[in-house]
Coordinates of C-alpha atoms in Angstrom, one line a residue:
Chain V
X1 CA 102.4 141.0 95.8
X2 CA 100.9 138.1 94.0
X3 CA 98.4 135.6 95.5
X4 CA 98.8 131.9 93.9
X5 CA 96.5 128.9 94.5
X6 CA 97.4 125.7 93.2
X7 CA 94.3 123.3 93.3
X8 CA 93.9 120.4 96.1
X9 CA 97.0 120.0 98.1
X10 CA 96.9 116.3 97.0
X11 CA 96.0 114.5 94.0
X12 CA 96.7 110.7 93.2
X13 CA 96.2 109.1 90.0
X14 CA 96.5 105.3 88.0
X15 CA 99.5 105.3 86.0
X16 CA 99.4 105.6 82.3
X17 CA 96.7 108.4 83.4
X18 CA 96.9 112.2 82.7
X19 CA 97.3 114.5 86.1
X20 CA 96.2 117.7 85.5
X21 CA 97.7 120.2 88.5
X22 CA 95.9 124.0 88.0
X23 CA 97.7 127.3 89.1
X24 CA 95.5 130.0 89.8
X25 CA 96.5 133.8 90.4
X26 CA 94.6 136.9 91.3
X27 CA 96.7 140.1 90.8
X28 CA 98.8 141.4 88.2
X29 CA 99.3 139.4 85.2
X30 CA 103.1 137.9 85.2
X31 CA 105.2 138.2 82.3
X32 CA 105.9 134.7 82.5
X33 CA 105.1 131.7 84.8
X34 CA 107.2 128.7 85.6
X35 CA 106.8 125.5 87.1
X36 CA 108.9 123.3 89.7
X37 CA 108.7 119.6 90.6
X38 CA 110.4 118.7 94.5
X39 CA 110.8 115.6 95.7
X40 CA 111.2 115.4 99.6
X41 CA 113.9 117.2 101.5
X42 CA 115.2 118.0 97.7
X43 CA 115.4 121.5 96.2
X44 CA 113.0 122.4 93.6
X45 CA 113.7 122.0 89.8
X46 CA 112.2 123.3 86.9
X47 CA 110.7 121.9 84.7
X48 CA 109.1 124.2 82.1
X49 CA 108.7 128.0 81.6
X50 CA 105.6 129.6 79.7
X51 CA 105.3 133.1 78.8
X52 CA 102.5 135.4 78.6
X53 CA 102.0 135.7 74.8
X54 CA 102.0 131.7 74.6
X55 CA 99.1 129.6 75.0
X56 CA 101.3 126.0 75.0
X57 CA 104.5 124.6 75.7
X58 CA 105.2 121.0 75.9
X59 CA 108.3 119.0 76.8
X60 CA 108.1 115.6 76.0
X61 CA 105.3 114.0 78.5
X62 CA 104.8 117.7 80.1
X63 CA 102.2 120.5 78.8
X64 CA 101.7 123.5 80.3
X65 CA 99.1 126.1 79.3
X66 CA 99.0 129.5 79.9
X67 CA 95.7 131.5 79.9
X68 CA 95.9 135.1 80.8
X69 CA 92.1 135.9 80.8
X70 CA 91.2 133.3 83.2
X71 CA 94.8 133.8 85.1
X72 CA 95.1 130.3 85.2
X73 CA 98.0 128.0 84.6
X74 CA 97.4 123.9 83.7
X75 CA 100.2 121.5 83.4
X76 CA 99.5 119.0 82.2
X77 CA 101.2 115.2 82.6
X78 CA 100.5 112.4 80.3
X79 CA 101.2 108.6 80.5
X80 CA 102.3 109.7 84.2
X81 CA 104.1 107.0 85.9
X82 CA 105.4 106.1 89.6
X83 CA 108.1 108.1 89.3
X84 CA 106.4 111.8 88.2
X85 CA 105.4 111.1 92.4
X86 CA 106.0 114.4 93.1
X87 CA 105.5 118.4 95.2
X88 CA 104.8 120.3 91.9
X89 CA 104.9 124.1 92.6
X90 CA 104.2 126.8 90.3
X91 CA 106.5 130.0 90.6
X92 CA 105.7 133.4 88.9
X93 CA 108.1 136.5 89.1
X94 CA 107.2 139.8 90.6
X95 CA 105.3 143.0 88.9
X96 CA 107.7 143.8 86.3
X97 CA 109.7 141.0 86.6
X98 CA 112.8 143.3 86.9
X99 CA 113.5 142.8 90.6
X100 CA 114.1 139.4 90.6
X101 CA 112.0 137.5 93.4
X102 CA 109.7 134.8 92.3
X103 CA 106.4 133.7 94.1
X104 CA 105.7 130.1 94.8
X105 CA 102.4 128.5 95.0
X106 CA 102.4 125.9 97.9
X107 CA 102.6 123.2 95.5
X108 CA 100.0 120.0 94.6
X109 CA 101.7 116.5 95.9
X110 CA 101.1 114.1 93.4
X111 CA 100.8 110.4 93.7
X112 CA 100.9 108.1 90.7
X113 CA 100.2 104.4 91.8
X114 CA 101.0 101.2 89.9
Chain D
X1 CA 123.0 117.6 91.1
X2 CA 121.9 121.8 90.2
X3 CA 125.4 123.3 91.2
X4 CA 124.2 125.1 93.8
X5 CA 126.0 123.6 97.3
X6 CA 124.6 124.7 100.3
X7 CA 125.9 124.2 103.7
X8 CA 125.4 122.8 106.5
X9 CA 123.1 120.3 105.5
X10 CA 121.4 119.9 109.2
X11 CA 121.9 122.4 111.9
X12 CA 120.2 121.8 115.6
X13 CA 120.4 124.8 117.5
X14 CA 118.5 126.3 120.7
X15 CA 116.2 129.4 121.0
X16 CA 118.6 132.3 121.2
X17 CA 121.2 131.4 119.1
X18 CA 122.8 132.4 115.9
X19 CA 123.6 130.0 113.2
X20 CA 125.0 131.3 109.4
X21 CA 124.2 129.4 106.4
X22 CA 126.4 129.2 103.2
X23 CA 125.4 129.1 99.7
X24 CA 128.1 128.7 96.7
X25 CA 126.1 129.7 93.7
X26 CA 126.3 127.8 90.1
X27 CA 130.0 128.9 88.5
X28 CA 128.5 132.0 86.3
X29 CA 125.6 132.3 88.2
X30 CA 125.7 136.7 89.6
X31 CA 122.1 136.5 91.6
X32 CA 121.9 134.7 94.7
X33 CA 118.4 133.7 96.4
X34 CA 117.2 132.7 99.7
X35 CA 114.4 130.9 100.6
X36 CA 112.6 129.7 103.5
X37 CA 110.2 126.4 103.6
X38 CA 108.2 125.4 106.3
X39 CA 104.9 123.2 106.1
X40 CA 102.7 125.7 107.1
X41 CA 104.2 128.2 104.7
X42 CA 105.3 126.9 101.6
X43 CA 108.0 128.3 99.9
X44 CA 109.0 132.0 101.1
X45 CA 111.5 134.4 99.0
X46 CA 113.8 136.1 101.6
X47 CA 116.3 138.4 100.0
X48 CA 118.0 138.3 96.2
X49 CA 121.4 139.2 96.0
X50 CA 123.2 140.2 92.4
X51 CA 126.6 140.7 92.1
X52 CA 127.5 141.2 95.5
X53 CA 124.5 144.1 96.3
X54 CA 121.2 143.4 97.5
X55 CA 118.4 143.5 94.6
X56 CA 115.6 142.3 96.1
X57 CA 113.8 142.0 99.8
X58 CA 111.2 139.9 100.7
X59 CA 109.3 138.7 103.9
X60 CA 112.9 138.7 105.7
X61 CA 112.9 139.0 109.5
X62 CA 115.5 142.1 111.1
X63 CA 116.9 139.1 113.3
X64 CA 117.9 137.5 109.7
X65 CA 120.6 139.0 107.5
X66 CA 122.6 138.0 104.3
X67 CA 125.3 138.6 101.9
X68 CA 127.2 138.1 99.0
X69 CA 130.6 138.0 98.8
X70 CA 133.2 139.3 95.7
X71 CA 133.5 135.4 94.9
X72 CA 129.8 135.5 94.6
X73 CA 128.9 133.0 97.4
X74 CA 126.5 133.9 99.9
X75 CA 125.9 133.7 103.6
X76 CA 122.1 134.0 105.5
X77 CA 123.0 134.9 109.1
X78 CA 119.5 134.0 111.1
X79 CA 120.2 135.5 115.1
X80 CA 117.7 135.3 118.4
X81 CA 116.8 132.1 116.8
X82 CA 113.3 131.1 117.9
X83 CA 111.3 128.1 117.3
X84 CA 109.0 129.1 114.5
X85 CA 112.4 129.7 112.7
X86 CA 112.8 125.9 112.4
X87 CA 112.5 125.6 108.6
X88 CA 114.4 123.9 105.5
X89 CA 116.1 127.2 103.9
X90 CA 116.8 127.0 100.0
X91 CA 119.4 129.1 98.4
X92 CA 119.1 129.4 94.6
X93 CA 121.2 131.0 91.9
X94 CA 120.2 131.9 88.3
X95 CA 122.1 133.7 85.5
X96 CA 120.6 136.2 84.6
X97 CA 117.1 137.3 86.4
X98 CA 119.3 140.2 88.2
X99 CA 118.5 141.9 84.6
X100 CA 114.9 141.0 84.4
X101 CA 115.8 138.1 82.7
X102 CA 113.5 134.9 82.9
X103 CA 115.8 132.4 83.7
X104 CA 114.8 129.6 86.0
X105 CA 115.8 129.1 89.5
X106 CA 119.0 126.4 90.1
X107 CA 118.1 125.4 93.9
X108 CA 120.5 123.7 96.4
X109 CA 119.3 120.8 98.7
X110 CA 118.6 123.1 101.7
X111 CA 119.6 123.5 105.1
X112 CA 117.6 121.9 106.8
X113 CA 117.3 124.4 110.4
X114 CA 116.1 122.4 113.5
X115 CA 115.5 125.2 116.6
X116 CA 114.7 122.9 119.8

């Protein structure tokens, strides 16, 4: 199985700030990793996928890094605002990726204030 | 809204009890997730279904159970219930990860599991 840490179960920022949320895993390298934002009582959804032979992805105020030497995953959020408020989980599939299950980080609960 | 409707919403139950939970998957959508969340355990894969046969197990209790039907929606069948089953459980569906695909994860709002 896969141990995931994502850093300090809280973080709050200013708006107009950058958060910066870190994934960290310890086993096998995934063939991918994906992240998840949750609101409260709400299901997960994704945000952004990043696979292993890419160092960047961004969608529009999201970047996510991938870096497979440090097994470490940043995402990134820029000009946050009140609204990004948010559980932000980070997900990556099983060895193999052919069985299906993904593994979920506890999440970081970020708090953008005015 | 994801497309993924889960029912019921809430459920109070008492210890001992058994208590199924249904999951109608995206239209498309052949593989069928559970999940369990509770605060001191984050997000926990139970058992992936594909097509109507199980592909995948996870930390799933023998008390707990599951299916997928030839319509492709899904039960999770939770019996003996006990307090530390209280949880929100999280079905999900997804096109096409039952081939090793990479696709992401539609969630449903949960059912939300209250065992007093």
């Amino acid at each position: 199985s896969q141990k995931i840490e994502q850093n300090s179960e809280a973080l709050n920022i200013q708006e107009g700030k950058t958060a910066t949320l870190t994934c960290n895993y310890t086993n096998y390298s995934p063939a991918y990793l994906q992240w998840y934002r949750q609101d409260p009582g709400r299901g997960p959804v994704f945000l952004l996928l990043i696979r292993e032979n890419e160092k960047e992805k961004r969608k529009e105020r999201l970047k996510v890094t991938f870096d497979t030497t440090l097994k470490q995953s940043l995402f990134h959020i820029t000009a946050s605002q009140p609204a990004d408020s948010a559980t932000y989980l980070c997900a990556l599939p099983d060895r193999g990726s052919t069985l299906g299950r993904l593994y979920f980080g506890r999440g970081t609960q970020l708090t953008v204030w005015p | 809204d994801s497309g993924v409707t889960q029912t019921p919403k809430h459920l109070i139950t008492a210890t001992g009890q058994r208590v199924t939970l249904r999951c109608s998957p995206r239209s498309g959508d052949l593989s069928v997730y559970w999940y369990q969340q509770s605060l001191d355990q984050g997000l926990q894969f139970l058992i992936q279904y594909y097509n109507g046969e199980e592909r995948a197990k996870g930390n799933i209790l023998e008390r707990f159970s599951a299916q997928q039907f030839p319509d492709l929606h899904s039960e999770l069948n939770l019996s003996s219930l006990e307090l530390g089953d209280s949880a929100l459980y999280f079905c999900a569906s997804s096109s096409d990860r039952g081939l090793g695909g990479t696709g992401e994860l539609f969630f449903g709002e949960g059912s939300r599991l209250t065992v007093l």
